[in-house]
CSV table of C-alpha atoms in Angstrom, one decimal:
chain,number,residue,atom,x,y,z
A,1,UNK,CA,2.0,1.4,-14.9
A,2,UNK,CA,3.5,4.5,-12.8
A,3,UNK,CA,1.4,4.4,-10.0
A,4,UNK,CA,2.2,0.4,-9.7
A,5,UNK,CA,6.2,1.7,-9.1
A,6,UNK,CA,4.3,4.7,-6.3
A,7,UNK,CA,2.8,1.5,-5.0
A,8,UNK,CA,5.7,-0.2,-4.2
A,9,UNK,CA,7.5,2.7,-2.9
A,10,UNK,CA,4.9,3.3,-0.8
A,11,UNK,CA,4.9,0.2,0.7
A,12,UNK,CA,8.9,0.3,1.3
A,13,UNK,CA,8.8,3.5,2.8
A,14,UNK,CA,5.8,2.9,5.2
A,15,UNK,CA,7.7,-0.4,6.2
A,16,UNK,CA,11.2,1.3,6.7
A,17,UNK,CA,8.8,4.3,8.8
A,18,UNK,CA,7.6,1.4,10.9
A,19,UNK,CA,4.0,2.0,9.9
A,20,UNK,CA,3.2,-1.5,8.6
A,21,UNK,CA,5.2,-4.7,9.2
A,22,UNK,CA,6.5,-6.3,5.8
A,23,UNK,CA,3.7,-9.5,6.7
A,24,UNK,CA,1.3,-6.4,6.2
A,25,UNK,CA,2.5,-5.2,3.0
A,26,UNK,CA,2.6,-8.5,1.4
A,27,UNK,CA,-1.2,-9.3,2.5
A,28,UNK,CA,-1.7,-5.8,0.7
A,29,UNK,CA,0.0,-6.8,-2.4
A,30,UNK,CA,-1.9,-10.0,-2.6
A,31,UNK,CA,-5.2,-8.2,-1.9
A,32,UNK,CA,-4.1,-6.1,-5.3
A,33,UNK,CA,-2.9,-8.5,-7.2
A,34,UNK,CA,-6.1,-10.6,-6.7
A,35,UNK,CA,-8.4,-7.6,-7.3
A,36,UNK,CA,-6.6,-6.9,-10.8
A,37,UNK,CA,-7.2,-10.5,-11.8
A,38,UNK,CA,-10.4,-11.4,-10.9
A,39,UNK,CA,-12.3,-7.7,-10.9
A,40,UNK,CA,-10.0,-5.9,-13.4
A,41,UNK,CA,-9.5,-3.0,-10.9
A,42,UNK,CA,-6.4,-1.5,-9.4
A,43,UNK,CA,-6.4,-0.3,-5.9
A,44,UNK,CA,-3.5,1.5,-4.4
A,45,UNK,CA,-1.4,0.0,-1.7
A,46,UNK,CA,-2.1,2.6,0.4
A,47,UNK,CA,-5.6,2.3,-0.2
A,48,UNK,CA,-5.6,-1.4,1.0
A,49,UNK,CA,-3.8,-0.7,3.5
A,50,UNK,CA,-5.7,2.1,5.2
A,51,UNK,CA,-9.2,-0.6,4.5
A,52,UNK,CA,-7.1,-3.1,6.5
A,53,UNK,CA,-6.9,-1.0,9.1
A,54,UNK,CA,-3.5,-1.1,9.5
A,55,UNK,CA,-2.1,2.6,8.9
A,56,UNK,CA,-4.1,6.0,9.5
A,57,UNK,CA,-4.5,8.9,7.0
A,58,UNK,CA,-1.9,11.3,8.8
A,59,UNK,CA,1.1,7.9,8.3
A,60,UNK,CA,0.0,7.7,4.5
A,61,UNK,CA,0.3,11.3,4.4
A,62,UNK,CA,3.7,11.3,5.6
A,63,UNK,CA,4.9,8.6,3.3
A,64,UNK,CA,3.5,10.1,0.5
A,65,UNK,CA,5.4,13.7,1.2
A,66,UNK,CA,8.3,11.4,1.1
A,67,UNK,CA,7.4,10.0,-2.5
């Protein structure tokens, strides 16, 4: 359940850092939410996001010193 709240918080502060746009994040959050249901598996935002191709390893590791 905690890394679901780090999921979110990562998604708010890559937004407000201008890393994603807020169309991005919510494709994320649907690409989780639909994993969960049909495959039973949670991916993290940041995770999806990186496979989307739409932030790079040094922005997630900013936005996770932030965290």
């Amino acid at each position: 359940m905690e890394s679901k709240h780090i999921d979110r918080r990562f998604g708010l502060v890559a937004v407000e850092k201008g890393f994603i746009t807020v169309d991005q994040l919510f494709e994320a959050i649907k690409i989780q939410i639909k994993e969960e249901l049909e495959k039973g598996r949670h991916r993290l935002i940041g995770r999806i996001l990186f496979d989307m191709g739409v932030i790079k390893l040094p922005q997630i590791d900013e936005v996770l010193e932030t965290l």
